[in-house]
Every structure is written in structure tokens, then in C-alpha cells.
Amino acid sequence: MEHARNPRNVGRIRGAKKIIAKNPFCGDEAEIFLKVENRKIADIKYQIRGCILSKASLSIFSEYIKGKDLKSLKKIKDEDIFKMIGGKPSPSRAKCALFGFEAVHEFCRKEPK
């Protein structure tokens, strides 16, 4: 609940890579800004319109990935995100917890080496 009330890393980064994340099931949307230096996430900020779970999850995930290299981020699984947020939500809410992570994961997968 702390991350939902006081989300971390909210904002924008000029000149950063911008990712659009959408959850078509409930309408959550986020713009995620990644500053990548030497194949590592130097900084992350985001703007989000979504439910409490999506806000809290993206806040927790954004703190986790700072300083991580893109290669290691490719290895993160859904279950790792569920552990970060304190457990797996109901099936109808799992997409809320994962949609920001999935967008960053796809970015890391496609980013040139």
C-alpha cells in the first residue's frame, strides 16, 4: 500500500527511451521513460493512469531495475514480479501487476546489443 500511496520514480526524463504500456483488460496506461547507459538502466521515470495495483507494482519494479543491466532484465519472470509485490494476485488482477514489467521486458528483448 505504501507504493500505491507514495509511488516512486514518477515523472519524465527528457531524451530518454519512451515505452507505452497498456493493459487492455482494465484500461491502465503508462508512459515509461528509460535512460540507458552502458547497457544498464541509469534511470527510470513513468506517468501512469491506472488502478492501485498497477501503480504500486510499477513503483516497486521501477526501484528494482535501476542500475540493472538489460541482459539480466530479460531473465526476469512473472513469478519474480509477484514475489516483489508480496504474492500473486487473482488471475483477473495479474495483468495489472505485470503490464509495466511486460513493456520494459519487451524493450530489453528488442534493444540492440
CSV table of N, CA and C in Angstrom, one decimal:
chain,number,residue,atom,x,y,z
A,1,MET,N,0.8,-1.2,0.0
A,1,MET,CA,0.0,0.0,0.0
A,1,MET,C,0.9,1.3,0.0
A,2,GLU,N,2.0,1.2,0.6
A,2,GLU,CA,2.9,2.3,0.7
A,2,GLU,C,3.3,2.8,-0.7
A,3,HIS,N,3.6,1.9,-1.6
A,3,HIS,CA,3.9,2.3,-3.0
A,3,HIS,C,2.7,2.8,-3.8
A,4,ALA,N,1.5,2.4,-3.4
A,4,ALA,CA,0.3,3.0,-4.1
A,4,ALA,C,0.1,4.4,-3.6
A,5,ARG,N,0.3,4.6,-2.3
A,5,ARG,CA,0.1,6.0,-1.7
A,5,ARG,C,1.2,6.9,-2.1
A,6,ASN,N,2.4,6.4,-2.1
A,6,ASN,CA,3.6,7.3,-2.4
A,6,ASN,C,4.5,6.6,-3.5
A,7,PRO,N,4.0,6.6,-4.7
A,7,PRO,CA,4.8,5.9,-5.7
A,7,PRO,C,6.1,6.5,-6.0
A,8,ARG,N,7.1,5.7,-6.2
A,8,ARG,CA,8.5,6.2,-6.5
A,8,ARG,C,8.7,6.3,-8.0
A,9,ASN,N,9.6,7.2,-8.4
A,9,ASN,CA,10.1,7.4,-9.8
A,9,ASN,C,9.0,7.9,-10.7
A,10,VAL,N,8.0,8.6,-10.2
A,10,VAL,CA,7.0,9.3,-11.1
A,10,VAL,C,7.6,10.5,-11.7
A,11,GLY,N,7.4,10.7,-13.0
A,11,GLY,CA,7.9,11.8,-13.7
A,11,GLY,C,8.3,11.5,-15.2
A,12,ARG,N,9.1,12.3,-15.8
A,12,ARG,CA,9.6,12.1,-17.1
A,12,ARG,C,11.1,12.4,-17.2
A,13,ILE,N,11.7,11.8,-18.2
A,13,ILE,CA,13.1,12.1,-18.5
A,13,ILE,C,13.3,12.5,-19.9
A,14,ARG,N,13.7,13.7,-20.1
A,14,ARG,CA,13.9,14.2,-21.4
A,14,ARG,C,15.0,13.4,-22.1
A,15,GLY,N,14.8,13.1,-23.4
A,15,GLY,CA,15.8,12.4,-24.2
A,15,GLY,C,15.9,10.9,-23.9
A,16,ALA,N,15.0,10.4,-23.0
A,16,ALA,CA,15.1,9.0,-22.7
A,16,ALA,C,14.3,8.2,-23.7
A,17,LYS,N,14.5,6.9,-23.7
A,17,LYS,CA,13.7,6.0,-24.5
A,17,LYS,C,12.3,6.0,-23.8
A,18,LYS,N,11.3,6.0,-24.6
A,18,LYS,CA,9.9,6.1,-24.1
A,18,LYS,C,9.2,4.8,-24.5
A,19,ILE,N,8.5,4.2,-23.6
A,19,ILE,CA,7.8,3.0,-23.8
A,19,ILE,C,6.3,3.3,-23.4
A,20,ILE,N,5.4,2.8,-24.2
A,20,ILE,CA,4.0,2.9,-23.9
A,20,ILE,C,3.5,1.5,-23.4
A,21,ALA,N,2.9,1.5,-22.2
A,21,ALA,CA,2.4,0.2,-21.7
A,21,ALA,C,0.9,0.4,-21.5
A,22,LYS,N,0.2,-0.6,-22.0
A,22,LYS,CA,-1.3,-0.6,-21.9
A,22,LYS,C,-1.8,-1.9,-21.4
A,23,ASN,N,-2.8,-1.9,-20.6
A,23,ASN,CA,-3.5,-3.1,-20.1
A,23,ASN,C,-4.9,-3.0,-20.7
A,24,PRO,N,-5.1,-3.7,-21.8
A,24,PRO,CA,-6.5,-3.6,-22.4
A,24,PRO,C,-7.6,-4.2,-21.6
A,25,PHE,N,-7.3,-5.0,-20.6
A,25,PHE,CA,-8.3,-5.6,-19.8
A,25,PHE,C,-9.0,-4.6,-18.8
A,26,CYS,N,-8.3,-3.6,-18.4
A,26,CYS,CA,-8.9,-2.7,-17.4
A,26,CYS,C,-8.6,-1.2,-17.8
A,27,GLY,N,-7.8,-0.9,-18.8
A,27,GLY,CA,-7.6,0.4,-19.2
A,27,GLY,C,-6.4,1.1,-18.6
A,28,ASP,N,-5.6,0.4,-17.8
A,28,ASP,CA,-4.4,1.0,-17.2
A,28,ASP,C,-3.4,1.4,-18.4
A,29,GLU,N,-2.8,2.6,-18.3
A,29,GLU,CA,-1.9,3.0,-19.3
A,29,GLU,C,-0.7,3.7,-18.6
A,30,ALA,N,0.5,3.5,-19.1
A,30,ALA,CA,1.7,4.2,-18.6
A,30,ALA,C,2.6,4.6,-19.7
A,31,GLU,N,3.3,5.7,-19.5
A,31,GLU,CA,4.4,6.1,-20.3
A,31,GLU,C,5.7,5.8,-19.4
A,32,ILE,N,6.6,5.0,-19.9
A,32,ILE,CA,7.8,4.7,-19.1
A,32,ILE,C,9.0,5.3,-19.8
A,33,PHE,N,9.8,6.0,-19.1
A,33,PHE,CA,11.0,6.6,-19.7
A,33,PHE,C,12.2,6.0,-19.1
A,34,LEU,N,13.0,5.4,-20.0
A,34,LEU,CA,14.2,4.7,-19.6
A,34,LEU,C,15.5,5.5,-20.1
A,35,LYS,N,16.4,5.7,-19.2
A,35,LYS,CA,17.7,6.3,-19.6
A,35,LYS,C,18.7,5.1,-19.5
A,36,VAL,N,19.2,4.7,-20.6
A,36,VAL,CA,20.1,3.6,-20.7
A,36,VAL,C,21.5,4.1,-21.0
A,37,GLU,N,22.4,3.6,-20.1
A,37,GLU,CA,23.8,4.0,-20.3
A,37,GLU,C,24.6,2.7,-20.1
A,38,ASN,N,25.5,2.4,-21.0
A,38,ASN,CA,26.4,1.2,-21.0
A,38,ASN,C,25.5,-0.1,-20.7
A,39,ARG,N,24.4,-0.1,-21.4
A,39,ARG,CA,23.5,-1.3,-21.4
A,39,ARG,C,22.9,-1.6,-20.0
A,40,LYS,N,22.9,-0.5,-19.2
A,40,LYS,CA,22.2,-0.5,-17.9
A,40,LYS,C,21.2,0.5,-17.8
A,41,ILE,N,20.2,0.3,-16.9
A,41,ILE,CA,19.1,1.3,-16.7
A,41,ILE,C,19.7,2.3,-15.7
A,42,ALA,N,20.1,3.5,-16.2
A,42,ALA,CA,20.7,4.5,-15.4
A,42,ALA,C,19.5,5.2,-14.6
A,43,ASP,N,18.4,5.3,-15.2
A,43,ASP,CA,17.3,6.0,-14.5
A,43,ASP,C,15.9,5.5,-15.2
A,44,ILE,N,14.9,5.6,-14.4
A,44,ILE,CA,13.5,5.3,-14.9
A,44,ILE,C,12.6,6.2,-14.2
A,45,LYS,N,11.6,6.7,-15.0
A,45,LYS,CA,10.5,7.5,-14.6
A,45,LYS,C,9.3,7.1,-15.3
A,46,TYR,N,8.1,7.4,-14.8
A,46,TYR,CA,6.9,7.0,-15.5
A,46,TYR,C,5.8,7.9,-15.1
A,47,GLN,N,4.8,7.9,-16.0
A,47,GLN,CA,3.5,8.6,-15.8
A,47,GLN,C,2.5,7.5,-15.9
A,48,ILE,N,1.5,7.3,-15.0
A,48,ILE,CA,0.6,6.2,-15.1
A,48,ILE,C,-0.8,6.7,-14.8
A,49,ARG,N,-1.8,6.1,-15.5
A,49,ARG,CA,-3.2,6.2,-15.1
A,49,ARG,C,-3.7,4.7,-15.0
A,50,GLY,N,-4.0,4.4,-13.7
A,50,GLY,CA,-4.3,3.0,-13.5
A,50,GLY,C,-4.8,2.8,-12.1
A,51,CYS,N,-5.1,1.5,-11.8
A,51,CYS,CA,-5.5,1.1,-10.5
A,51,CYS,C,-4.4,1.1,-9.5
A,52,ILE,N,-4.8,0.9,-8.3
A,52,ILE,CA,-3.8,0.9,-7.2
A,52,ILE,C,-2.7,-0.2,-7.4
A,53,LEU,N,-3.1,-1.4,-7.8
A,53,LEU,CA,-2.2,-2.5,-8.0
A,53,LEU,C,-1.2,-2.1,-9.1
A,54,SER,N,-1.7,-1.6,-10.2
A,54,SER,CA,-0.7,-1.3,-11.3
A,54,SER,C,0.2,-0.2,-10.9
A,55,LYS,N,-0.2,0.8,-10.1
A,55,LYS,CA,0.6,1.9,-9.6
A,55,LYS,C,1.7,1.4,-8.7
A,56,ALA,N,1.3,0.6,-7.7
A,56,ALA,CA,2.2,0.0,-6.7
A,56,ALA,C,3.2,-0.9,-7.4
A,57,SER,N,2.8,-1.7,-8.3
A,57,SER,CA,3.7,-2.7,-9.0
A,57,SER,C,4.7,-2.0,-9.8
A,58,LEU,N,4.3,-1.0,-10.6
A,58,LEU,CA,5.3,-0.2,-11.4
A,58,LEU,C,6.2,0.5,-10.5
A,59,SER,N,5.8,1.1,-9.4
A,59,SER,CA,6.7,1.7,-8.4
A,59,SER,C,7.7,0.8,-7.9
A,60,ILE,N,7.3,-0.4,-7.4
A,60,ILE,CA,8.2,-1.4,-6.9
A,60,ILE,C,9.2,-1.8,-8.0
A,61,PHE,N,8.7,-2.1,-9.2
A,61,PHE,CA,9.5,-2.6,-10.3
A,61,PHE,C,10.5,-1.5,-10.7
A,62,SER,N,10.1,-0.3,-10.7
A,62,SER,CA,11.0,0.8,-11.1
A,62,SER,C,12.2,1.0,-10.2
A,63,GLU,N,11.9,0.8,-8.9
A,63,GLU,CA,13.0,0.8,-7.9
A,63,GLU,C,14.0,-0.4,-8.1
A,64,TYR,N,13.4,-1.5,-8.4
A,64,TYR,CA,14.2,-2.7,-8.6
A,64,TYR,C,15.2,-2.6,-9.8
A,65,ILE,N,14.7,-2.1,-10.9
A,65,ILE,CA,15.5,-2.1,-12.1
A,65,ILE,C,16.6,-1.1,-12.3
A,66,LYS,N,16.6,0.0,-11.4
A,66,LYS,CA,17.6,1.0,-11.5
A,66,LYS,C,19.0,0.3,-11.3
A,67,GLY,N,19.9,0.6,-12.3
A,67,GLY,CA,21.2,0.0,-12.2
A,67,GLY,C,21.4,-1.4,-12.8
A,68,LYS,N,20.3,-2.0,-13.1
A,68,LYS,CA,20.4,-3.4,-13.6
A,68,LYS,C,20.8,-3.3,-15.1
A,69,ASP,N,21.5,-4.3,-15.6
A,69,ASP,CA,21.8,-4.4,-17.0
A,69,ASP,C,20.7,-5.0,-17.8
A,70,LEU,N,20.6,-4.7,-19.0
A,70,LEU,CA,19.4,-5.1,-19.9
A,70,LEU,C,19.4,-6.6,-20.0
A,71,LYS,N,20.6,-7.3,-20.0
A,71,LYS,CA,20.6,-8.7,-20.2
A,71,LYS,C,20.0,-9.4,-19.0
A,72,SER,N,20.2,-8.9,-17.8
A,72,SER,CA,19.6,-9.5,-16.6
A,72,SER,C,18.1,-9.3,-16.5
A,73,LEU,N,17.7,-8.2,-17.0
A,73,LEU,CA,16.3,-7.9,-17.0
A,73,LEU,C,15.5,-8.8,-17.9
A,74,LYS,N,16.1,-9.3,-19.0
A,74,LYS,CA,15.5,-10.2,-19.9
A,74,LYS,C,15.1,-11.5,-19.2
A,75,LYS,N,15.8,-11.8,-18.1
A,75,LYS,CA,15.7,-13.1,-17.4
A,75,LYS,C,14.6,-13.1,-16.3
A,76,ILE,N,14.1,-11.9,-16.0
A,76,ILE,CA,13.0,-11.8,-15.0
A,76,ILE,C,11.7,-12.4,-15.5
A,77,LYS,N,11.1,-13.2,-14.7
A,77,LYS,CA,9.8,-13.9,-15.0
A,77,LYS,C,8.7,-13.3,-14.2
A,78,ASP,N,7.5,-13.6,-14.6
A,78,ASP,CA,6.3,-13.1,-13.9
A,78,ASP,C,6.3,-13.4,-12.4
A,79,GLU,N,6.8,-14.6,-12.1
A,79,GLU,CA,6.8,-15.0,-10.7
A,79,GLU,C,7.7,-14.1,-9.9
A,80,ASP,N,8.8,-13.6,-10.5
A,80,ASP,CA,9.7,-12.7,-9.8
A,80,ASP,C,9.0,-11.4,-9.4
A,81,ILE,N,8.2,-10.9,-10.3
A,81,ILE,CA,7.4,-9.7,-10.1
A,81,ILE,C,6.4,-10.0,-8.9
A,82,PHE,N,5.7,-11.1,-9.0
A,82,PHE,CA,4.8,-11.4,-7.9
A,82,PHE,C,5.4,-11.5,-6.6
A,83,LYS,N,6.7,-12.0,-6.5
A,83,LYS,CA,7.4,-12.0,-5.2
A,83,LYS,C,7.7,-10.6,-4.8
A,84,MET,N,8.1,-9.7,-5.7
A,84,MET,CA,8.4,-8.3,-5.4
A,84,MET,C,7.2,-7.6,-4.8
A,85,ILE,N,6.0,-7.9,-5.3
A,85,ILE,CA,4.8,-7.2,-4.8
A,85,ILE,C,4.1,-7.9,-3.6
A,86,GLY,N,4.7,-9.1,-3.2
A,86,GLY,CA,4.1,-9.7,-2.0
A,86,GLY,C,3.2,-10.9,-2.3
A,87,GLY,N,3.2,-11.4,-3.5
A,87,GLY,CA,2.3,-12.5,-3.8
A,87,GLY,C,1.6,-12.4,-5.1
A,88,LYS,N,1.1,-13.5,-5.6
A,88,LYS,CA,0.4,-13.5,-6.9
A,88,LYS,C,-1.0,-13.0,-6.6
A,89,PRO,N,-1.5,-12.0,-7.4
A,89,PRO,CA,-2.8,-11.6,-7.3
A,89,PRO,C,-3.8,-12.5,-8.0
A,90,SER,N,-5.1,-12.3,-7.9
A,90,SER,CA,-6.0,-13.1,-8.5
A,90,SER,C,-5.8,-13.1,-10.0
A,91,PRO,N,-6.2,-14.1,-10.8
A,91,PRO,CA,-6.0,-14.1,-12.2
A,91,PRO,C,-6.5,-12.9,-12.9
A,92,SER,N,-7.6,-12.4,-12.5
A,92,SER,CA,-8.2,-11.2,-13.1
A,92,SER,C,-7.3,-9.9,-12.9
A,93,ARG,N,-6.5,-9.9,-11.9
A,93,ARG,CA,-5.7,-8.8,-11.5
A,93,ARG,C,-4.2,-8.9,-11.8
A,94,ALA,N,-3.8,-10.1,-12.3
A,94,ALA,CA,-2.4,-10.4,-12.6
A,94,ALA,C,-1.9,-9.4,-13.6
A,95,LYS,N,-2.7,-9.2,-14.7
A,95,LYS,CA,-2.3,-8.3,-15.7
A,95,LYS,C,-2.0,-6.9,-15.2
A,96,CYS,N,-2.7,-6.4,-14.2
A,96,CYS,CA,-2.5,-5.1,-13.6
A,96,CYS,C,-1.1,-5.0,-13.0
A,97,ALA,N,-0.7,-6.1,-12.4
A,97,ALA,CA,0.6,-6.2,-11.7
A,97,ALA,C,1.8,-6.3,-12.7
A,98,LEU,N,1.5,-6.8,-13.9
A,98,LEU,CA,2.5,-7.2,-14.9
A,98,LEU,C,2.7,-6.2,-16.1
A,99,PHE,N,1.7,-5.4,-16.4
A,99,PHE,CA,1.7,-4.7,-17.6
A,99,PHE,C,2.9,-3.8,-17.8
A,100,GLY,N,3.3,-3.1,-16.8
A,100,GLY,CA,4.5,-2.2,-16.9
A,100,GLY,C,5.8,-3.0,-17.1
A,101,PHE,N,5.9,-4.1,-16.3
A,101,PHE,CA,7.0,-5.0,-16.4
A,101,PHE,C,7.1,-5.6,-17.8
A,102,GLU,N,6.0,-6.0,-18.3
A,102,GLU,CA,6.0,-6.7,-19.7
A,102,GLU,C,6.5,-5.7,-20.7
A,103,ALA,N,6.1,-4.4,-20.6
A,103,ALA,CA,6.6,-3.4,-21.6
A,103,ALA,C,8.1,-3.2,-21.5
A,104,VAL,N,8.6,-3.1,-20.3
A,104,VAL,CA,10.1,-3.0,-20.1
A,104,VAL,C,10.8,-4.3,-20.6
A,105,HIS,N,10.2,-5.4,-20.3
A,105,HIS,CA,10.8,-6.7,-20.7
A,105,HIS,C,10.9,-6.8,-22.2
A,106,GLU,N,9.8,-6.4,-22.9
A,106,GLU,CA,9.8,-6.4,-24.4
A,106,GLU,C,10.9,-5.4,-24.9
A,107,PHE,N,11.0,-4.2,-24.3
A,107,PHE,CA,12.0,-3.3,-24.7
A,107,PHE,C,13.4,-3.9,-24.6
A,108,CYS,N,13.7,-4.5,-23.5
A,108,CYS,CA,15.0,-5.1,-23.3
A,108,CYS,C,15.3,-6.2,-24.3
A,109,ARG,N,14.3,-7.0,-24.6
A,109,ARG,CA,14.4,-8.1,-25.6
A,109,ARG,C,14.7,-7.5,-27.0
A,110,LYS,N,14.2,-6.4,-27.3
A,110,LYS,CA,14.4,-5.8,-28.7
A,110,LYS,C,15.6,-4.9,-28.8
A,111,GLU,N,16.1,-4.4,-27.6
A,111,GLU,CA,17.1,-3.4,-27.7
A,111,GLU,C,18.4,-4.0,-28.3
A,112,PRO,N,19.0,-3.3,-29.3
A,112,PRO,CA,20.2,-3.8,-29.9
A,112,PRO,C,21.3,-4.1,-28.9
A,113,LYS,N,22.2,-5.0,-29.2
A,113,LYS,CA,23.3,-5.4,-28.3
A,113,LYS,C,24.4,-4.4,-28.4
